[in-house]
Short mmCIF file of N, CA and C in Angstrom, two decimals:
data_model
loop_
_atom_site.label_atom_id
_atom_site.label_comp_id
_atom_site.label_asym_id
_atom_site.label_seq_id
_atom_site.Cartn_x
_atom_site.Cartn_y
_atom_site.Cartn_z
N UNK O 251 -4.79 9.88 0.35
CA UNK O 251 -5.13 8.96 1.18
C UNK O 251 -5.89 8.80 2.42
N UNK O 252 -7.09 9.20 1.63
CA UNK O 252 -8.41 9.24 2.31
C UNK O 252 -8.47 10.93 3.04
N UNK O 253 -8.98 11.12 3.84
CA UNK O 253 -9.57 12.14 4.77
C UNK O 253 -8.82 13.04 5.77
N UNK O 254 -8.42 11.64 6.43
CA UNK O 254 -7.54 11.79 7.48
C UNK O 254 -5.93 12.46 7.69
N UNK O 255 -5.94 13.65 8.32
CA UNK O 255 -4.43 14.21 8.51
C UNK O 255 -3.45 12.74 9.23
N UNK O 256 -1.98 13.83 8.42
CA UNK O 256 -0.36 12.84 9.07
C UNK O 256 -0.69 13.42 10.28
N UNK O 257 -0.73 11.74 11.43
CA UNK O 257 -0.48 12.17 12.88
C UNK O 257 0.94 12.82 13.28
N UNK O 258 1.96 12.85 12.65
CA UNK O 258 2.98 12.62 12.54
C UNK O 258 3.16 14.36 11.99
N UNK O 259 2.47 15.76 11.79
CA UNK O 259 3.10 16.71 11.08
C UNK O 259 2.32 16.69 9.75
N UNK O 260 2.97 17.75 9.41
CA UNK O 260 2.73 17.93 7.57
C UNK O 260 3.00 16.75 6.82
N UNK O 261 2.46 16.60 5.74
CA UNK O 261 2.82 15.75 5.08
C UNK O 261 3.93 16.01 4.49
N UNK O 262 4.46 17.74 4.15
CA UNK O 262 5.79 17.69 3.74
C UNK O 262 6.79 17.22 5.07
N UNK O 263 6.79 17.39 5.95
CA UNK O 263 7.72 16.84 7.02
C UNK O 263 7.86 15.53 7.10
N UNK O 264 6.29 14.86 6.63
CA UNK O 264 6.79 13.56 6.76
C UNK O 264 7.36 12.78 5.54
N UNK O 265 7.17 13.03 4.17
CA UNK O 265 7.80 13.46 3.61
C UNK O 265 9.66 13.02 3.09
N UNK O 266 9.85 14.25 4.38
CA UNK O 266 11.02 15.17 3.99
C UNK O 266 11.87 13.92 4.60
N UNK O 267 11.04 13.46 6.19
CA UNK O 267 11.50 12.39 6.72
C UNK O 267 11.27 11.01 6.26
N UNK O 268 10.92 10.92 5.33
CA UNK O 268 11.18 9.63 4.63
C UNK O 268 11.84 9.45 3.27
N UNK O 269 12.37 10.66 2.36
CA UNK O 269 13.56 10.27 1.49
C UNK O 269 14.36 9.63 1.70
N UNK O 270 15.59 9.41 2.90
CA UNK O 270 15.99 8.65 3.05
C UNK O 270 16.25 7.40 4.11
N UNK O 271 14.91 7.60 4.24
CA UNK O 271 14.50 6.01 5.19
C UNK O 271 14.95 4.91 5.02
N UNK O 272 15.13 3.60 4.96
CA UNK O 272 15.60 2.21 4.29
C UNK O 272 14.14 1.73 4.04
N UNK O 273 14.79 0.73 3.55
CA UNK O 273 13.55 -0.08 2.62
C UNK O 273 12.98 -0.70 3.87
N UNK O 274 11.23 -0.71 3.80
CA UNK O 274 11.01 -1.19 4.53
C UNK O 274 10.96 -2.98 4.13
N UNK O 275 11.53 -3.53 5.80
CA UNK O 275 11.44 -5.38 5.49
C UNK O 275 10.77 -6.02 4.73
N UNK O 276 9.38 -5.88 4.77
CA UNK O 276 8.50 -5.89 3.96
C UNK O 276 8.80 -6.72 2.74
N UNK O 277 9.16 -5.25 1.83
CA UNK O 277 9.79 -6.02 0.53
C UNK O 277 10.95 -6.47 0.08
N UNK O 278 11.68 -7.31 0.79
CA UNK O 278 12.66 -8.36 1.38
C UNK O 278 11.99 -9.84 0.82
N UNK O 279 10.58 -9.78 1.36
CA UNK O 279 9.61 -10.98 1.48
C UNK O 279 9.25 -10.88 0.00
N UNK O 280 8.82 -10.30 -0.66
CA UNK O 280 7.84 -10.02 -1.83
C UNK O 280 8.40 -11.26 -3.02
N UNK O 281 7.85 -11.78 -3.38
CA UNK O 281 8.68 -13.12 -5.09
C UNK O 281 7.94 -11.77 -5.92
N UNK O 282 9.66 -11.12 -5.93
CA UNK O 282 10.06 -10.50 -7.49
C UNK O 282 10.22 -11.50 -8.39
N UNK O 283 9.38 -11.24 -9.56
CA UNK O 283 9.79 -11.87 -11.27
C UNK O 283 9.52 -10.68 -11.89
N UNK O 284 11.51 -10.62 -12.56
CA UNK O 284 10.87 -8.88 -14.14
C UNK O 284 9.93 -9.19 -14.68
N UNK O 285 10.02 -8.03 -14.50
CA UNK O 285 8.29 -8.08 -16.09
C UNK O 285 6.98 -8.47 -15.80
N UNK O 286 7.00 -8.75 -14.51
CA UNK O 286 5.41 -8.91 -13.66
C UNK O 286 5.14 -7.59 -13.50
N UNK O 287 3.76 -7.32 -13.04
CA UNK O 287 3.42 -5.74 -13.07
C UNK O 287 3.05 -5.52 -11.57
N UNK O 288 3.30 -4.68 -10.59
CA UNK O 288 3.11 -4.45 -9.66
C UNK O 288 2.14 -2.96 -9.69
N UNK O 289 1.46 -3.37 -8.63
CA UNK O 289 0.95 -2.27 -7.73
C UNK O 289 1.03 -1.58 -6.46
N UNK O 290 1.39 -0.24 -6.19
CA UNK O 290 1.98 0.32 -5.28
C UNK O 290 0.68 1.13 -4.54
N UNK O 291 -0.04 1.31 -3.71
CA UNK O 291 -0.94 2.16 -3.43
C UNK O 291 -0.57 3.09 -1.94
N UNK O 292 -0.46 4.23 -1.62
CA UNK O 292 0.19 4.98 -0.74
C UNK O 292 1.51 5.22 -0.91
N UNK O 293 1.85 5.27 -2.27
CA UNK O 293 3.75 5.36 -2.15
C UNK O 293 4.38 5.77 -2.18
N UNK O 294 3.81 7.10 -1.29
CA UNK O 294 4.97 8.42 -0.54
C UNK O 294 5.70 8.97 -1.60
N UNK O 295 7.29 8.63 -1.15
CA UNK O 295 7.98 9.36 -1.75
C UNK O 295 8.70 8.70 -3.20
N UNK O 296 7.96 7.13 -3.25
CA UNK O 296 8.84 6.22 -3.79
C UNK O 296 9.81 5.02 -3.58
N UNK O 297 10.06 5.17 -2.47
CA UNK O 297 10.69 3.74 -1.44
C UNK O 297 10.76 2.86 -2.17
N UNK O 298 9.67 2.35 -1.93
CA UNK O 298 9.43 0.84 -2.69
C UNK O 298 9.14 0.92 -3.87
N UNK O 299 8.92 1.89 -4.79
CA UNK O 299 8.18 1.97 -6.03
C UNK O 299 9.69 1.70 -6.45
N UNK O 300 10.64 2.33 -6.20
CA UNK O 300 11.80 2.24 -6.64
C UNK O 300 12.54 1.24 -6.64
N UNK O 301 12.40 0.64 -5.35
CA UNK O 301 12.83 -0.87 -4.90
C UNK O 301 12.55 -2.14 -5.91
N UNK O 302 11.26 -2.00 -6.61
CA UNK O 302 10.58 -2.85 -7.12
C UNK O 302 11.23 -2.59 -8.67
N UNK O 303 11.48 -1.55 -8.98
CA UNK O 303 11.33 -1.11 -10.57
C UNK O 303 12.86 -1.64 -10.61
N UNK O 304 13.83 -1.50 -9.89
CA UNK O 304 14.65 -1.50 -9.93
C UNK O 304 15.27 -3.92 -10.21
N UNK O 305 14.16 -4.45 -9.47
CA UNK O 305 13.77 -5.19 -9.71
C UNK O 305 13.27 -5.72 -10.78
N UNK O 306 13.16 -4.69 -11.39
CA UNK O 306 12.58 -5.13 -12.71
C UNK O 306 10.76 -5.47 -13.58
N UNK O 307 10.13 -4.86 -12.50
CA UNK O 307 8.92 -5.18 -12.59
C UNK O 307 8.74 -3.52 -12.95
N UNK O 308 7.25 -3.84 -13.60
CA UNK O 308 6.51 -2.83 -14.25
C UNK O 308 5.75 -2.13 -13.02
N UNK O 309 5.77 -1.20 -12.63
CA UNK O 309 5.11 -0.48 -11.24
C UNK O 309 4.15 0.14 -11.79
N UNK O 310 2.82 0.71 -11.35
CA UNK O 310 2.02 1.72 -11.18
C UNK O 310 1.57 2.13 -9.94
N UNK O 311 2.20 3.40 -9.35
CA UNK O 311 2.22 3.73 -8.14
C UNK O 311 0.77 4.72 -8.30
N UNK O 312 0.22 4.96 -6.76
CA UNK O 312 -0.71 5.74 -6.71
C UNK O 312 -0.60 6.10 -5.22
N UNK O 313 -0.90 7.52 -5.57
CA UNK O 313 -1.00 8.40 -4.06
C UNK O 313 -1.83 9.91 -4.47
N UNK O 314 -1.93 9.98 -3.67
CA UNK O 314 -3.00 11.16 -3.65
C UNK O 314 -2.84 12.63 -3.44
N UNK O 315 -1.50 12.56 -2.54
CA UNK O 315 -0.94 13.99 -2.45
C UNK O 315 0.34 14.45 -3.43
N UNK O 316 -0.12 15.72 -3.69
CA UNK O 316 0.36 15.91 -4.71
C UNK O 316 2.18 16.58 -4.80
N UNK O 317 2.58 16.50 -3.70
CA UNK O 317 3.63 16.93 -2.88
C UNK O 317 4.37 15.34 -3.22
N UNK O 318 4.03 14.06 -2.76
CA UNK O 318 4.64 12.59 -3.21
C UNK O 318 4.77 12.39 -4.43
N UNK O 319 3.87 12.66 -5.65
CA UNK O 319 3.45 12.67 -7.06
C UNK O 319 4.76 13.59 -7.91
N UNK O 320 5.42 14.94 -7.21
CA UNK O 320 6.43 15.30 -7.88
C UNK O 320 7.63 14.36 -7.32
N UNK O 321 7.59 14.39 -6.46
CA UNK O 321 8.88 13.14 -5.48
C UNK O 321 8.86 12.30 -6.73
N UNK O 322 7.90 11.29 -6.80
CA UNK O 322 7.78 9.60 -7.82
C UNK O 322 8.03 10.12 -8.91
N UNK O 323 7.32 11.81 -9.59
CA UNK O 323 7.97 11.80 -10.92
C UNK O 323 9.22 11.69 -11.19
N UNK O 324 9.82 12.59 -10.24
CA UNK O 324 11.38 12.69 -10.06
C UNK O 324 12.37 11.57 -10.09
N UNK O 325 11.62 10.70 -8.86
CA UNK O 325 12.53 9.43 -8.31
C UNK O 325 12.06 8.19 -9.46
N UNK O 326 11.29 8.09 -9.55
CA UNK O 326 10.46 6.66 -10.57
C UNK O 326 10.37 7.19 -11.63
N UNK O 327 10.73 8.33 -12.88
CA UNK O 327 10.11 8.81 -14.34
C UNK O 327 9.47 7.34 -14.68
N UNK O 328 9.89 6.05 -14.84
CA UNK O 328 9.52 5.03 -15.84
C UNK O 328 8.47 4.22 -15.00
N UNK O 329 7.61 4.63 -13.65
CA UNK O 329 6.53 4.09 -13.40
C UNK O 329 5.54 4.76 -13.50
N UNK O 330 4.65 3.77 -14.06
CA UNK O 330 2.77 4.30 -14.07
C UNK O 330 2.35 5.52 -12.73
N UNK O 331 2.53 6.78 -12.84
CA UNK O 331 1.98 7.18 -11.36
C UNK O 331 0.70 7.87 -11.73
N UNK O 332 -0.26 7.44 -10.80
CA UNK O 332 -1.32 7.79 -10.86
C UNK O 332 -1.33 9.19 -9.58
N UNK O 333 -2.04 10.17 -9.53
CA UNK O 333 -2.84 10.78 -8.65
C UNK O 333 -3.92 10.69 -8.72
N UNK O 334 -4.25 9.80 -6.75
CA UNK O 334 -5.95 9.91 -6.86
C UNK O 334 -5.76 9.01 -5.47
N UNK O 335 -6.90 9.72 -4.86
CA UNK O 335 -7.15 8.01 -3.51
C UNK O 335 -6.87 6.77 -4.22
N UNK O 336 -6.44 6.54 -3.55
CA UNK O 336 -7.02 4.29 -3.56
C UNK O 336 -7.86 4.05 -3.90
N UNK O 337 -9.02 4.80 -3.27
CA UNK O 337 -10.64 4.28 -3.38
C UNK O 337 -10.74 4.50 -4.59
N UNK O 338 -10.50 5.85 -5.33
CA UNK O 338 -11.23 6.20 -6.44
C UNK O 338 -10.65 5.45 -7.62
N UNK O 339 -9.30 5.05 -7.63
CA UNK O 339 -9.11 3.90 -8.67
C UNK O 339 -9.59 3.06 -8.97
N UNK O 340 -9.59 2.42 -10.64
CA UNK O 340 -10.73 1.46 -11.44
C UNK O 340 -9.38 0.98 -11.87
N UNK O 341 -8.63 0.37 -11.84
CA UNK O 341 -8.21 -1.07 -12.69
C UNK O 341 -8.85 -2.42 -13.37
N UNK O 342 -8.25 -2.72 -14.41
CA UNK O 342 -8.38 -3.57 -15.09
C UNK O 342 -8.41 -4.80 -14.32
N UNK O 343 -9.20 -6.01 -14.17
CA UNK O 343 -9.13 -6.89 -13.29
C UNK O 343 -8.29 -7.95 -13.78
N UNK O 344 -7.79 -8.73 -12.97
CA UNK O 344 -6.57 -9.56 -12.75
C UNK O 344 -5.57 -8.85 -13.66
N UNK O 345 -4.90 -7.87 -13.51
CA UNK O 345 -3.67 -7.10 -14.06
C UNK O 345 -2.55 -7.24 -13.25
N UNK O 346 -2.27 -7.42 -12.04
CA UNK O 346 -1.41 -7.19 -11.44
C UNK O 346 -0.93 -8.67 -10.22
N UNK O 347 0.47 -8.58 -11.18
CA UNK O 347 1.06 -9.55 -9.85
C UNK O 347 1.24 -9.68 -8.74
N UNK O 348 1.58 -8.23 -8.29
CA UNK O 348 1.91 -8.10 -6.96
C UNK O 348 1.05 -6.59 -6.36
N UNK O 349 0.40 -6.77 -5.51
CA UNK O 349 -0.26 -5.15 -5.50
C UNK O 349 0.34 -4.90 -3.55
N UNK O 350 1.18 -3.90 -3.07
CA UNK O 350 1.74 -3.57 -2.09
C UNK O 350 0.58 -2.15 -1.69
N UNK O 351 0.34 -2.75 -0.76
CA UNK O 351 -0.52 -1.83 0.54
C UNK O 351 -0.06 -0.96 1.44
N UNK O 352 1.35 -0.89 1.85
CA UNK O 352 1.64 -0.82 3.08
C UNK O 352 1.41 0.78 3.70
N UNK O 353 1.23 0.98 4.89
CA UNK O 353 1.24 1.89 5.53
C UNK O 353 0.04 2.91 4.52
N UNK O 354 -1.29 2.27 4.11
CA UNK O 354 -2.35 3.03 3.31
C UNK O 354 -4.00 2.40 3.46
N UNK O 355 -4.00 1.54 4.22
CA UNK O 355 -4.76 0.83 4.02
C UNK O 355 -5.76 1.52 5.10
N UNK O 356 -5.07 2.16 6.58
CA UNK O 356 -6.04 2.22 7.66
C UNK O 356 -6.15 3.91 7.37
N UNK O 357 -5.26 4.52 6.40
CA UNK O 357 -6.26 5.53 6.04
C UNK O 357 -8.13 5.78 5.32
N UNK O 358 -8.42 4.54 4.89
CA UNK O 358 -9.65 4.14 4.81
C UNK O 358 -10.98 4.27 6.17
N UNK O 359 -11.89 4.57 5.70
CA UNK O 359 -13.03 4.49 6.63
C UNK O 359 -13.69 3.35 6.56
N UNK O 360 -14.40 2.94 7.45
CA UNK O 360 -15.02 1.58 7.73
C UNK O 360 -15.81 1.38 6.52
N UNK O 361 -16.39 2.39 6.02
CA UNK O 361 -17.61 1.92 4.81
C UNK O 361 -17.03 1.92 3.69
N UNK O 362 -15.82 2.21 3.58
CA UNK O 362 -14.69 1.88 2.29
C UNK O 362 -14.03 0.95 2.14
N UNK O 363 -13.46 0.27 3.27
CA UNK O 363 -12.70 -0.44 3.24
C UNK O 363 -12.96 -1.72 2.57
N UNK O 364 -14.11 -2.15 2.86
CA UNK O 364 -14.49 -3.08 2.57
C UNK O 364 -14.51 -3.28 0.64
N UNK O 365 -14.85 -2.10 -0.04
CA UNK O 365 -15.13 -1.91 -0.63
C UNK O 365 -13.74 -1.41 -1.37
N UNK O 366 -12.94 -1.73 -0.95
CA UNK O 366 -10.99 -1.44 -1.49
C UNK O 366 -10.63 -3.23 -1.18
N UNK O 367 -11.16 -3.82 -0.34
CA UNK O 367 -10.91 -5.55 -0.32
C UNK O 367 -11.17 -6.03 -1.36
N UNK O 368 -12.06 -5.38 -1.55
CA UNK O 368 -12.93 -6.24 -3.01
C UNK O 368 -11.97 -5.97 -4.05
N UNK O 369 -11.70 -4.49 -4.26
CA UNK O 369 -11.34 -3.89 -5.53
C UNK O 369 -9.73 -4.53 -5.58
N UNK O 370 -8.71 -4.73 -4.52
CA UNK O 370 -7.77 -5.71 -4.68
C UNK O 370 -7.95 -7.27 -4.71
N UNK O 371 -8.77 -7.94 -4.14
CA UNK O 371 -9.14 -8.89 -4.84
C UNK O 371 -9.44 -9.05 -6.47
N UNK O 372 -10.04 -8.22 -6.85
CA UNK O 372 -10.13 -8.16 -8.59
C UNK O 372 -9.04 -7.80 -9.44
N UNK O 373 -8.26 -6.73 -8.52
CA UNK O 373 -7.16 -6.38 -9.68
C UNK O 373 -5.65 -7.35 -9.45
N UNK O 374 -5.82 -8.12 -8.77
CA UNK O 374 -5.00 -9.20 -8.45
C UNK O 374 -5.16 -10.43 -9.34
N UNK O 375 -4.16 -11.26 -9.78
CA UNK O 375 -4.26 -11.98 -10.75
C UNK O 375 -3.90 -13.10 -9.88
N UNK O 376 -4.39 -14.39 -10.84
CA UNK O 376 -4.84 -15.57 -10.04
C UNK O 376 -3.43 -15.98 -9.76
N UNK O 377 -3.03 -16.43 -8.85
CA UNK O 377 -1.48 -16.88 -8.32
C UNK O 377 -0.69 -15.90 -7.49
N UNK O 378 -1.29 -14.27 -7.59
CA UNK O 378 -0.84 -13.08 -7.36
C UNK O 378 -0.62 -13.17 -5.94
N UNK O 379 0.53 -12.13 -5.21
CA UNK O 379 0.57 -11.67 -3.99
C UNK O 379 -0.21 -10.03 -3.80
N UNK O 380 -0.31 -9.82 -2.09
CA UNK O 380 -1.04 -8.78 -1.75
C UNK O 380 -0.13 -8.73 -0.74
N UNK O 381 0.71 -7.85 -0.40
CA UNK O 381 1.55 -7.76 0.67
C UNK O 381 0.97 -5.55 1.38
N UNK O 382 0.59 -6.23 2.54
CA UNK O 382 -0.50 -5.15 3.28
C UNK O 382 -0.08 -5.32 4.59
N UNK O 383 -0.15 -3.99 5.35
CA UNK O 383 0.00 -3.65 6.57
C UNK O 383 -1.46 -2.87 7.01
N UNK O 384 -1.51 -3.46 8.10
CA UNK O 384 -3.08 -3.17 8.88
C UNK O 384 -2.43 -2.79 10.43
N UNK O 385 -3.59 -1.99 11.09
CA UNK O 385 -3.60 -1.75 12.24
C UNK O 385 -4.06 -2.48 12.73
N UNK O 386 -3.58 -2.98 14.50
CA UNK O 386 -4.41 -3.48 15.24
C UNK O 386 -4.98 -2.87 16.29
N UNK O 387 -5.84 -3.14 17.38
CA UNK O 387 -6.63 -2.02 18.19
C UNK O 387 -5.81 -1.44 18.97
N UNK O 388 -5.03 -1.92 19.63
CA UNK O 388 -3.92 -1.34 20.74
C UNK O 388 -2.70 -0.71 19.70
N UNK O 389 -2.72 -0.40 17.86
CA UNK O 389 -1.55 0.23 17.93
C UNK O 389 -2.06 2.03 18.55
N UNK O 390 -0.43 2.96 18.44
CA UNK O 390 -0.86 3.61 18.85
C UNK O 390 -1.75 5.09 17.54
N UNK O 391 -1.45 4.33 16.68
CA UNK O 391 -2.61 5.64 15.40
C UNK O 391 -4.10 4.88 15.92
N UNK O 392 -4.26 3.37 16.14
CA UNK O 392 -5.78 3.17 15.91
C UNK O 392 -6.44 4.10 16.98
N UNK O 393 -5.60 4.29 18.01
CA UNK O 393 -6.49 5.04 19.07
C UNK O 393 -6.43 6.45 18.75
N UNK O 394 -5.68 7.02 17.79
CA UNK O 394 -6.25 8.20 17.47
C UNK O 394 -7.37 8.31 15.97
N UNK O 395 -7.76 7.43 15.77
CA UNK O 395 -8.90 7.55 14.99
C UNK O 395 -8.62 6.71 13.65
N UNK O 396 -7.40 5.97 13.46
CA UNK O 396 -7.30 5.52 11.77
C UNK O 396 -8.07 4.19 12.29
N UNK O 397 -7.95 3.22 10.94
CA UNK O 397 -9.15 1.89 10.81
C UNK O 397 -8.10 0.85 11.54
N UNK O 398 -8.83 0.54 12.32
CA UNK O 398 -7.75 -0.75 12.94
C UNK O 398 -8.89 -1.91 12.76
N UNK O 399 -8.23 -3.38 12.39
CA UNK O 399 -8.69 -4.58 12.70
C UNK O 399 -8.78 -5.73 13.42
N UNK O 400 -9.14 -6.44 13.42
CA UNK O 400 -8.63 -7.56 14.60
C UNK O 400 -8.07 -8.46 13.25
N UNK O 401 -7.40 -9.49 14.13
CA UNK O 401 -6.97 -10.54 13.12
C UNK O 401 -8.06 -11.62 12.34
N UNK O 402 -9.02 -11.61 12.91
CA UNK O 402 -10.61 -12.75 12.40
C UNK O 402 -10.81 -11.38 11.17
N UNK O 403 -11.20 -10.25 11.50
CA UNK O 403 -11.58 -9.65 10.56
C UNK O 403 -10.76 -8.90 9.22
N UNK O 404 -9.30 -9.16 9.44
CA UNK O 404 -8.61 -9.47 7.97
C UNK O 404 -8.43 -10.14 7.24
N UNK O 405 -8.60 -11.48 8.17
CA UNK O 405 -8.95 -12.66 7.53
C UNK O 405 -10.40 -13.05 6.86
N UNK O 406 -11.55 -12.39 6.99
CA UNK O 406 -12.82 -12.35 6.70
C UNK O 406 -12.37 -11.53 5.51
N UNK O 407 -11.69 -10.21 5.53
CA UNK O 407 -12.09 -9.80 4.19
C UNK O 407 -10.98 -10.12 3.59
N UNK O 408 -10.09 -11.26 3.69
CA UNK O 408 -9.19 -11.72 2.40
C UNK O 408 -9.40 -13.11 2.51
N UNK O 409 -10.45 -13.73 3.04
CA UNK O 409 -10.30 -15.04 2.81
C UNK O 409 -10.07 -15.82 1.56
N UNK O 410 -9.38 -16.63 1.74
CA UNK O 410 -9.32 -17.43 0.70
C UNK O 410 -7.69 -17.49 -0.03
N UNK O 411 -7.51 -16.32 0.75
CA UNK O 411 -5.51 -15.96 0.30
C UNK O 411 -5.06 -17.19 1.01
N UNK O 412 -3.87 -17.16 0.35
CA UNK O 412 -2.84 -18.15 0.96
C UNK O 412 -1.72 -17.27 1.28
N UNK O 413 -1.57 -16.97 3.18
CA UNK O 413 -1.12 -16.37 4.01
C UNK O 413 0.21 -17.00 3.70
N UNK O 414 1.15 -16.29 2.81
CA UNK O 414 2.93 -16.58 3.68
C UNK O 414 3.39 -15.92 4.70
N UNK O 415 3.26 -15.11 4.85
CA UNK O 415 3.92 -14.40 6.09
C UNK O 415 2.69 -13.25 7.06
N UNK O 416 3.01 -13.47 8.01
CA UNK O 416 2.05 -13.12 9.16
C UNK O 416 2.95 -12.01 10.64
N UNK O 417 3.11 -11.41 10.45
CA UNK O 417 3.22 -10.75 11.85
C UNK O 417 2.24 -9.68 12.50
N UNK O 418 2.69 -9.73 13.46
CA UNK O 418 1.85 -8.93 15.07
C UNK O 418 3.13 -8.27 15.61
N UNK O 419 3.20 -6.89 15.61
CA UNK O 419 4.04 -6.20 16.52
C UNK O 419 3.31 -5.33 17.04
N UNK O 420 3.78 -5.24 18.65
CA UNK O 420 2.76 -4.16 19.83
C UNK O 420 3.81 -3.23 19.95
#
C-alpha cells in the first residue's frame, strides 16, 4: 500500500481489528454478476474478496503486506492472490468487469495516482464498474499527509465514467 505507514498502529494490529468487521456498505451497491471478473486493490484481510467470491465472481486480490496475503490465502483460497503494490501491477487491458479500490488509493503519492488512474481505466472492461474511495481535504487522514482530492480532481481523473453513486462524508 505505498510507502506510508498505517496511522492506526501496526499493520498486524490493523488486520486483527478488521478480521471480524462487517462488510463495508459499498459492497451492497455493486452490480454483481456470477462468473464475471473482479479486481480488488488493497484487499487487506479479504472481507470484500470473500463477499465477491461468494457472489460467484472470479476475483484477483492484490495487497502488498505479507501478513494480509497469508490471511487472504487462508480465507479466500479460490481467489487469484497477488502480493504486490497495486501501482506495480500490470494486468491485460479490458480484463475486469469490476474493480474495487476501497481504502487503498490514498496510499499512493501525487505522482503515482494519475498513472494508477490510467491503469484502472485500461484494466476495466467497457461497461464495467469502478468502486473507489478517496479522501477529501478535510479528512483526518489527509491532515496526516495521505493523498486527498477535491471532487473536481476525481472527476477529472475519471472523466467519462457514468457515476452511479457518490457519497461525501465529513
